[in-house]
Amino acid sequence: MNNKDKLLTIINEVLEGTQREKMSKIKDEYNLRLDIGFDSFDLAELTVRIEEVFDIDIFEDGIVETIEQILIKINEK
Amino acid sequence: MKNSIDKIFYLNTAQNSKVTYEDLFFFIKNVNSIKTNYSFTNTKDFILNFLSSVFYNVDINLHDLNSLNSKIDSSKKLKNVSRPKSLEEIIIGIKTSKSKIKLYTSGTTGQPKEIIHNIKNLSREVREGDKFKNNIWAFAYNPTHMAGIQVLFQGLFNRNSFYDVFELTKDQIINILHSNGITNISATPTFFRLLVPIKEPIISVKNVSLGGEKSNNELQKKIKESFPNAKVLNIYASTEAGTLFSTSGNYFKISPDMREFVKIFDNELIIHKTLLGNIDKNKLMDGIWYKSGDLVDVVNKETNEFKIISRKNEMINVGGNKVNPIDVESIIDNIDGIEKSYIYGKVNSVIGNILCAKVQLRNSDLTANELRKVLMQKLPIYQIPRKIEFVHNLKLTRTGKLRRYL
């Protein structure tokens, strides 16, 4: 599974936990709030789940807004 | 007033809603019915309903987003009331209102769940004058909370404009700040954590205030870089007493006129009952003093400067919302198939603390998602644990009493 697929799985875990529909795919340009509908609590959960899998706090030095920005952080690690 | 009646009072670009001072006047002049048990869904509706209730001296209960008690609909029809003839009259009516505003706070042992405030208390910190009349606000608080109401009064009494940025994306917020010459932002540290750093500093902002949760130097530094012309203030406030102090550094100071009402007893900040909303007298020390639960370190006895060290109570601050772990545990423990639960906060870079649970099951194969589904029917969203871990024996981690590692 590549990092993008892993990220999709994590995003779907957050969506599922709050009784929302899972996504079949994500695009690099997707905005976490606008396109995925995440609020600040969802973003907080996302950071915890990403940290568990990739051992990186994506929000540590400021906010990330898109899928692409998350992938850059994960790949830079 | 003639010149400013078409001035914007409230604008929400995301929802495409706009209220001028003229709209506000006509709304309040003509309103026939007021929702008295208000559950927040939409800021514009909230503000119009809230200000109408205050103007017509109607008591109102303000509930949180997704709050448990918010489903009860009740309203009051206005009959034979004196209608305002000008905006000026409305603002005077609001300032002198006899309305009682019921706010909710997460309770912990010995502390109130409901706090009833009068308008005098809620507007105690409002400053008026020429210095404030050109302020333009980014409205960033949940308006049903104490801080949101205080900002609303501060702006309204000075006929300022509000641009709503609550729950918007970083780009949307920056765009609003840049294009409307915003001068004032008052918000939680969580709001700023999601906003800064900003590539192109916003020079119009003159005042930034942070309240509701603990801030830190790193965040303050990023805020100062993003708003180079702003004075940055930390506010100490509570649902029980409203805003009490502010500071531009790490130390708070009890001002001379507050010394009779705020004291430090046994390293704990205690607040005189006259500064509080209507709370149960039995919960006060000597029937007079409210124990805030905040432990402080006095750094200068002469100037009454102090630093907040820790919160004695066990509330977990989740993005500016205070969560009582004991309340959440008791809800979870009452669900079928659950032996015992343990709620704690884990430091999080987005919302300060993320709520986590350790759960011990009893002859059950409940999953984390199923548990969260049940909790969504019972708790407001910020009180639902985002990380749920099932453990075999929870008691091993405890020493008779719940141990918390905050």
PDB file of N, CA and C in Angstrom, chain B residues 267-334:
ATOM      1  N   ASN B 267      -2.654  29.693  47.506  1.00  0.00           N
ATOM      2  CA  ASN B 267      -2.194  29.599  46.112  1.00  0.00           C
ATOM      3  C   ASN B 267      -3.295  29.421  45.072  1.00  0.00           C
ATOM      4  N   GLU B 268      -4.546  29.519  45.512  1.00  0.00           N
ATOM      5  CA  GLU B 268      -5.638  29.359  44.544  1.00  0.00           C
ATOM      6  C   GLU B 268      -6.329  30.705  44.335  1.00  0.00           C
ATOM      7  N   LEU B 269      -6.690  30.948  43.102  1.00  0.00           N
ATOM      8  CA  LEU B 269      -7.398  32.175  42.771  1.00  0.00           C
ATOM      9  C   LEU B 269      -8.843  32.060  43.247  1.00  0.00           C
ATOM     10  N   ILE B 270      -9.283  32.990  44.100  1.00  0.00           N
ATOM     11  CA  ILE B 270     -10.684  32.951  44.529  1.00  0.00           C
ATOM     12  C   ILE B 270     -11.384  34.242  44.103  1.00  0.00           C
ATOM     13  N   ILE B 271     -12.645  34.109  43.757  1.00  0.00           N
ATOM     14  CA  ILE B 271     -13.376  35.215  43.131  1.00  0.00           C
ATOM     15  C   ILE B 271     -14.611  35.562  43.968  1.00  0.00           C
ATOM     16  N   HIS B 272     -14.797  36.839  44.245  1.00  0.00           N
ATOM     17  CA  HIS B 272     -15.935  37.284  45.050  1.00  0.00           C
ATOM     18  C   HIS B 272     -17.249  37.058  44.315  1.00  0.00           C
ATOM     19  N   LYS B 273     -18.287  36.727  45.085  1.00  0.00           N
ATOM     20  CA  LYS B 273     -19.569  36.356  44.460  1.00  0.00           C
ATOM     21  C   LYS B 273     -20.196  37.474  43.623  1.00  0.00           C
ATOM     22  N   THR B 274     -19.844  38.735  43.925  1.00  0.00           N
ATOM     23  CA  THR B 274     -20.448  39.819  43.133  1.00  0.00           C
ATOM     24  C   THR B 274     -19.995  39.796  41.674  1.00  0.00           C
ATOM     25  N   LEU B 275     -18.883  39.133  41.401  1.00  0.00           N
ATOM     26  CA  LEU B 275     -18.407  39.066  40.011  1.00  0.00           C
ATOM     27  C   LEU B 275     -18.978  37.854  39.279  1.00  0.00           C
ATOM     28  N   LEU B 276     -19.716  37.030  40.000  1.00  0.00           N
ATOM     29  CA  LEU B 276     -20.160  35.780  39.398  1.00  0.00           C
ATOM     30  C   LEU B 276     -21.577  35.885  38.870  1.00  0.00           C
ATOM     31  N   GLY B 277     -21.896  34.934  38.042  1.00  0.00           N
ATOM     32  CA  GLY B 277     -23.290  34.756  37.661  1.00  0.00           C
ATOM     33  C   GLY B 277     -23.996  34.214  38.883  1.00  0.00           C
ATOM     34  N   ASN B 278     -25.253  33.863  38.707  1.00  0.00           N
ATOM     35  CA  ASN B 278     -26.053  33.378  39.807  1.00  0.00           C
ATOM     36  C   ASN B 278     -25.703  31.921  40.102  1.00  0.00           C
ATOM     37  N   ILE B 279     -24.887  31.689  41.123  1.00  0.00           N
ATOM     38  CA  ILE B 279     -24.547  30.297  41.405  1.00  0.00           C
ATOM     39  C   ILE B 279     -24.903  29.928  42.844  1.00  0.00           C
ATOM     40  N   ASP B 280     -25.030  28.642  43.056  1.00  0.00           N
ATOM     41  CA  ASP B 280     -25.457  28.110  44.342  1.00  0.00           C
ATOM     42  C   ASP B 280     -24.512  28.560  45.465  1.00  0.00           C
ATOM     43  N   LYS B 281     -25.082  29.229  46.486  1.00  0.00           N
ATOM     44  CA  LYS B 281     -24.279  29.763  47.580  1.00  0.00           C
ATOM     45  C   LYS B 281     -23.520  28.671  48.340  1.00  0.00           C
ATOM     46  N   ASN B 282     -24.127  27.483  48.389  1.00  0.00           N
ATOM     47  CA  ASN B 282     -23.479  26.386  49.131  1.00  0.00           C
ATOM     48  C   ASN B 282     -22.156  25.984  48.504  1.00  0.00           C
ATOM     49  N   LYS B 283     -21.980  26.408  47.266  1.00  0.00           N
ATOM     50  CA  LYS B 283     -20.739  26.040  46.586  1.00  0.00           C
ATOM     51  C   LYS B 283     -19.647  27.077  46.796  1.00  0.00           C
ATOM     52  N   LEU B 284     -19.955  28.096  47.579  1.00  0.00           N
ATOM     53  CA  LEU B 284     -18.974  29.151  47.805  1.00  0.00           C
ATOM     54  C   LEU B 284     -18.297  28.994  49.164  1.00  0.00           C
ATOM     55  N   MET B 285     -17.039  29.360  49.216  1.00  0.00           N
ATOM     56  CA  MET B 285     -16.309  29.324  50.471  1.00  0.00           C
ATOM     57  C   MET B 285     -16.797  30.470  51.361  1.00  0.00           C
ATOM     58  N   ASP B 286     -17.180  30.188  52.574  1.00  0.00           N
ATOM     59  CA  ASP B 286     -17.773  31.168  53.512  1.00  0.00           C
ATOM     60  C   ASP B 286     -18.998  31.861  52.913  1.00  0.00           C
ATOM     61  N   GLY B 287     -19.591  31.245  51.929  1.00  0.00           N
ATOM     62  CA  GLY B 287     -20.765  31.843  51.290  1.00  0.00           C
ATOM     63  C   GLY B 287     -20.454  33.046  50.416  1.00  0.00           C
ATOM     64  N   ILE B 288     -19.168  33.342  50.239  1.00  0.00           N
ATOM     65  CA  ILE B 288     -18.770  34.570  49.531  1.00  0.00           C
ATOM     66  C   ILE B 288     -17.833  34.303  48.349  1.00  0.00           C
ATOM     67  N   TRP B 289     -16.886  33.394  48.566  1.00  0.00           N
ATOM     68  CA  TRP B 289     -15.809  33.241  47.577  1.00  0.00           C
ATOM     69  C   TRP B 289     -15.967  31.988  46.725  1.00  0.00           C
ATOM     70  N   TYR B 290     -15.775  32.180  45.442  1.00  0.00           N
ATOM     71  CA  TYR B 290     -15.796  31.055  44.510  1.00  0.00           C
ATOM     72  C   TYR B 290     -14.361  30.590  44.275  1.00  0.00           C
ATOM     73  N   LYS B 291     -14.142  29.303  44.528  1.00  0.00           N
ATOM     74  CA  LYS B 291     -12.786  28.783  44.329  1.00  0.00           C
ATOM     75  C   LYS B 291     -12.626  28.389  42.863  1.00  0.00           C
ATOM     76  N   SER B 292     -11.738  29.095  42.186  1.00  0.00           N
ATOM     77  CA  SER B 292     -11.623  28.921  40.733  1.00  0.00           C
ATOM     78  C   SER B 292     -11.010  27.594  40.334  1.00  0.00           C
ATOM     79  N   GLY B 293     -10.224  26.993  41.242  1.00  0.00           N
ATOM     80  CA  GLY B 293      -9.556  25.751  40.885  1.00  0.00           C
ATOM     81  C   GLY B 293      -8.229  26.007  40.186  1.00  0.00           C
ATOM     82  N   ASP B 294      -7.917  27.276  39.939  1.00  0.00           N
ATOM     83  CA  ASP B 294      -6.657  27.595  39.267  1.00  0.00           C
ATOM     84  C   ASP B 294      -5.576  27.927  40.286  1.00  0.00           C
ATOM     85  N   LEU B 295      -4.485  27.195  40.231  1.00  0.00           N
ATOM     86  CA  LEU B 295      -3.388  27.432  41.159  1.00  0.00           C
ATOM     87  C   LEU B 295      -2.409  28.416  40.544  1.00  0.00           C
ATOM     88  N   VAL B 296      -1.998  29.404  41.364  1.00  0.00           N
ATOM     89  CA  VAL B 296      -1.130  30.442  40.828  1.00  0.00           C
ATOM     90  C   VAL B 296       0.140  30.583  41.666  1.00  0.00           C
ATOM     91  N   ASP B 297       1.111  31.186  41.046  1.00  0.00           N
ATOM     92  CA  ASP B 297       2.366  31.457  41.721  1.00  0.00           C
ATOM     93  C   ASP B 297       2.525  32.978  41.724  1.00  0.00           C
ATOM     94  N   VAL B 298       2.550  33.576  42.930  1.00  0.00           N
ATOM     95  CA  VAL B 298       2.670  35.034  42.994  1.00  0.00           C
ATOM     96  C   VAL B 298       4.131  35.394  42.737  1.00  0.00           C
ATOM     97  N   VAL B 299       4.383  36.183  41.701  1.00  0.00           N
ATOM     98  CA  VAL B 299       5.767  36.517  41.377  1.00  0.00           C
ATOM     99  C   VAL B 299       6.173  37.865  41.957  1.00  0.00           C
ATOM    100  N   ASN B 300       5.188  38.709  42.250  1.00  0.00           N
ATOM    101  CA  ASN B 300       5.501  40.000  42.856  1.00  0.00           C
ATOM    102  C   ASN B 300       4.344  40.417  43.769  1.00  0.00           C
ATOM    103  N   LYS B 301       4.609  40.359  45.083  1.00  0.00           N
ATOM    104  CA  LYS B 301       3.534  40.632  46.043  1.00  0.00           C
ATOM    105  C   LYS B 301       3.066  42.081  45.982  1.00  0.00           C
ATOM    106  N   GLU B 302       4.008  43.006  45.745  1.00  0.00           N
ATOM    107  CA  GLU B 302       3.667  44.431  45.735  1.00  0.00           C
ATOM    108  C   GLU B 302       2.727  44.775  44.589  1.00  0.00           C
ATOM    109  N   THR B 303       3.031  44.230  43.411  1.00  0.00           N
ATOM    110  CA  THR B 303       2.218  44.577  42.253  1.00  0.00           C
ATOM    111  C   THR B 303       1.099  43.565  42.017  1.00  0.00           C
ATOM    112  N   ASN B 304       1.045  42.539  42.882  1.00  0.00           N
ATOM    113  CA  ASN B 304       0.013  41.519  42.733  1.00  0.00           C
ATOM    114  C   ASN B 304       0.090  40.765  41.406  1.00  0.00           C
ATOM    115  N   GLU B 305       1.309  40.558  40.932  1.00  0.00           N
ATOM    116  CA  GLU B 305       1.449  39.828  39.671  1.00  0.00           C
ATOM    117  C   GLU B 305       1.547  38.339  39.954  1.00  0.00           C
ATOM    118  N   PHE B 306       0.924  37.556  39.102  1.00  0.00           N
ATOM    119  CA  PHE B 306       0.987  36.105  39.305  1.00  0.00           C
ATOM    120  C   PHE B 306       0.998  35.372  37.978  1.00  0.00           C
ATOM    121  N   LYS B 307       1.348  34.123  38.104  1.00  0.00           N
ATOM    122  CA  LYS B 307       1.415  33.262  36.929  1.00  0.00           C
ATOM    123  C   LYS B 307       0.510  32.068  37.203  1.00  0.00           C
ATOM    124  N   ILE B 308      -0.246  31.632  36.207  1.00  0.00           N
ATOM    125  CA  ILE B 308      -1.091  30.460  36.431  1.00  0.00           C
ATOM    126  C   ILE B 308      -0.248  29.205  36.244  1.00  0.00           C
ATOM    127  N   ILE B 309      -0.202  28.382  37.289  1.00  0.00           N
ATOM    128  CA  ILE B 309       0.623  27.179  37.210  1.00  0.00           C
ATOM    129  C   ILE B 309      -0.187  26.007  36.687  1.00  0.00           C
ATOM    130  N   SER B 310      -1.305  25.772  37.309  1.00  0.00           N
ATOM    131  CA  SER B 310      -2.082  24.632  36.839  1.00  0.00           C
ATOM    132  C   SER B 310      -3.520  24.790  37.270  1.00  0.00           C
ATOM    133  N   ARG B 311      -4.320  23.978  36.696  1.00  0.00           N
ATOM    134  CA  ARG B 311      -5.717  23.975  37.046  1.00  0.00           C
ATOM    135  C   ARG B 311      -5.918  22.851  38.037  1.00  0.00           C
ATOM    136  N   LYS B 312      -6.476  23.207  39.210  1.00  0.00           N
ATOM    137  CA  LYS B 312      -6.620  22.201  40.252  1.00  0.00           C
ATOM    138  C   LYS B 312      -7.695  21.184  39.875  1.00  0.00           C
ATOM    139  N   ASN B 313      -8.702  21.659  39.192  1.00  0.00           N
ATOM    140  CA  ASN B 313      -9.734  20.690  38.822  1.00  0.00           C
ATOM    141  C   ASN B 313      -9.259  19.864  37.633  1.00  0.00           C
ATOM    142  N   GLU B 314     -10.051  18.914  37.286  1.00  0.00           N
ATOM    143  CA  GLU B 314      -9.562  17.935  36.321  1.00  0.00           C
ATOM    144  C   GLU B 314     -10.181  18.110  34.936  1.00  0.00           C
ATOM    145  N   MET B 315     -10.597  19.312  34.649  1.00  0.00           N
ATOM    146  CA  MET B 315     -11.194  19.557  33.339  1.00  0.00           C
ATOM    147  C   MET B 315     -10.142  19.428  32.232  1.00  0.00           C
ATOM    148  N   ILE B 316     -10.568  18.891  31.110  1.00  0.00           N
ATOM    149  CA  ILE B 316      -9.656  18.785  29.970  1.00  0.00           C
ATOM    150  C   ILE B 316     -10.102  19.829  28.936  1.00  0.00           C
ATOM    151  N   ASN B 317      -9.167  20.641  28.506  1.00  0.00           N
ATOM    152  CA  ASN B 317      -9.514  21.681  27.549  1.00  0.00           C
ATOM    153  C   ASN B 317      -9.353  21.176  26.115  1.00  0.00           C
ATOM    154  N   VAL B 318     -10.475  20.983  25.459  1.00  0.00           N
ATOM    155  CA  VAL B 318     -10.462  20.461  24.081  1.00  0.00           C
ATOM    156  C   VAL B 318     -10.858  21.597  23.150  1.00  0.00           C
ATOM    157  N   GLY B 319      -9.868  22.218  22.567  1.00  0.00           N
ATOM    158  CA  GLY B 319     -10.133  23.318  21.629  1.00  0.00           C
ATOM    159  C   GLY B 319     -10.932  24.455  22.235  1.00  0.00           C
ATOM    160  N   GLY B 320     -10.689  24.737  23.527  1.00  0.00           N
ATOM    161  CA  GLY B 320     -11.411  25.837  24.163  1.00  0.00           C
ATOM    162  C   GLY B 320     -12.688  25.382  24.873  1.00  0.00           C
ATOM    163  N   ASN B 321     -13.086  24.115  24.662  1.00  0.00           N
ATOM    164  CA  ASN B 321     -14.249  23.572  25.369  1.00  0.00           C
ATOM    165  C   ASN B 321     -13.768  22.775  26.562  1.00  0.00           C
ATOM    166  N   LYS B 322     -14.339  23.040  27.719  1.00  0.00           N
ATOM    167  CA  LYS B 322     -13.891  22.302  28.889  1.00  0.00           C
ATOM    168  C   LYS B 322     -14.691  21.019  29.046  1.00  0.00           C
ATOM    169  N   VAL B 323     -13.983  19.926  29.165  1.00  0.00           N
ATOM    170  CA  VAL B 323     -14.630  18.628  29.288  1.00  0.00           C
ATOM    171  C   VAL B 323     -14.302  18.053  30.657  1.00  0.00           C
ATOM    172  N   ASN B 324     -15.348  17.639  31.359  1.00  0.00           N
ATOM    173  CA  ASN B 324     -15.127  16.982  32.636  1.00  0.00           C
ATOM    174  C   ASN B 324     -15.038  15.473  32.394  1.00  0.00           C
ATOM    175  N   PRO B 325     -13.852  14.888  32.595  1.00  0.00           N
ATOM    176  CA  PRO B 325     -13.689  13.466  32.289  1.00  0.00           C
ATOM    177  C   PRO B 325     -14.649  12.582  33.086  1.00  0.00           C
ATOM    178  N   ILE B 326     -14.985  13.021  34.305  1.00  0.00           N
ATOM    179  CA  ILE B 326     -15.871  12.203  35.138  1.00  0.00           C
ATOM    180  C   ILE B 326     -17.278  12.106  34.525  1.00  0.00           C
ATOM    181  N   ASP B 327     -17.740  13.223  33.953  1.00  0.00           N
ATOM    182  CA  ASP B 327     -19.050  13.206  33.282  1.00  0.00           C
ATOM    183  C   ASP B 327     -19.047  12.223  32.122  1.00  0.00           C
ATOM    184  N   VAL B 328     -17.970  12.276  31.317  1.00  0.00           N
ATOM    185  CA  VAL B 328     -17.913  11.414  30.131  1.00  0.00           C
ATOM    186  C   VAL B 328     -17.801   9.950  30.562  1.00  0.00           C
ATOM    187  N   GLU B 329     -16.981   9.686  31.571  1.00  0.00           N
ATOM    188  CA  GLU B 329     -16.844   8.310  32.064  1.00  0.00           C
ATOM    189  C   GLU B 329     -18.191   7.765  32.544  1.00  0.00           C
ATOM    190  N   SER B 330     -18.953   8.607  33.244  1.00  0.00           N
ATOM    191  CA  SER B 330     -20.203   8.069  33.774  1.00  0.00           C
ATOM    192  C   SER B 330     -21.191   7.748  32.656  1.00  0.00           C
ATOM    193  N   ILE B 331     -21.151   8.510  31.575  1.00  0.00           N
ATOM    194  CA  ILE B 331     -21.999   8.201  30.413  1.00  0.00           C
ATOM    195  C   ILE B 331     -21.551   6.877  29.779  1.00  0.00           C
ATOM    196  N   ILE B 332     -20.248   6.727  29.584  1.00  0.00           N
ATOM    197  CA  ILE B 332     -19.730   5.509  28.936  1.00  0.00           C
ATOM    198  C   ILE B 332     -19.997   4.291  29.823  1.00  0.00           C
ATOM    199  N   ASP B 333     -19.779   4.447  31.122  1.00  0.00           N
ATOM    200  CA  ASP B 333     -19.934   3.308  32.027  1.00  0.00           C
ATOM    201  C   ASP B 333     -21.366   2.790  32.082  1.00  0.00           C
ATOM    202  N   ASN B 334     -22.311   3.634  31.686  1.00  0.00           N
ATOM    203  CA  ASN B 334     -23.707   3.203  31.703  1.00  0.00           C
ATOM    204  C   ASN B 334     -24.146   2.509  30.420  1.00  0.00           C
TER     205      ASN B 334
END
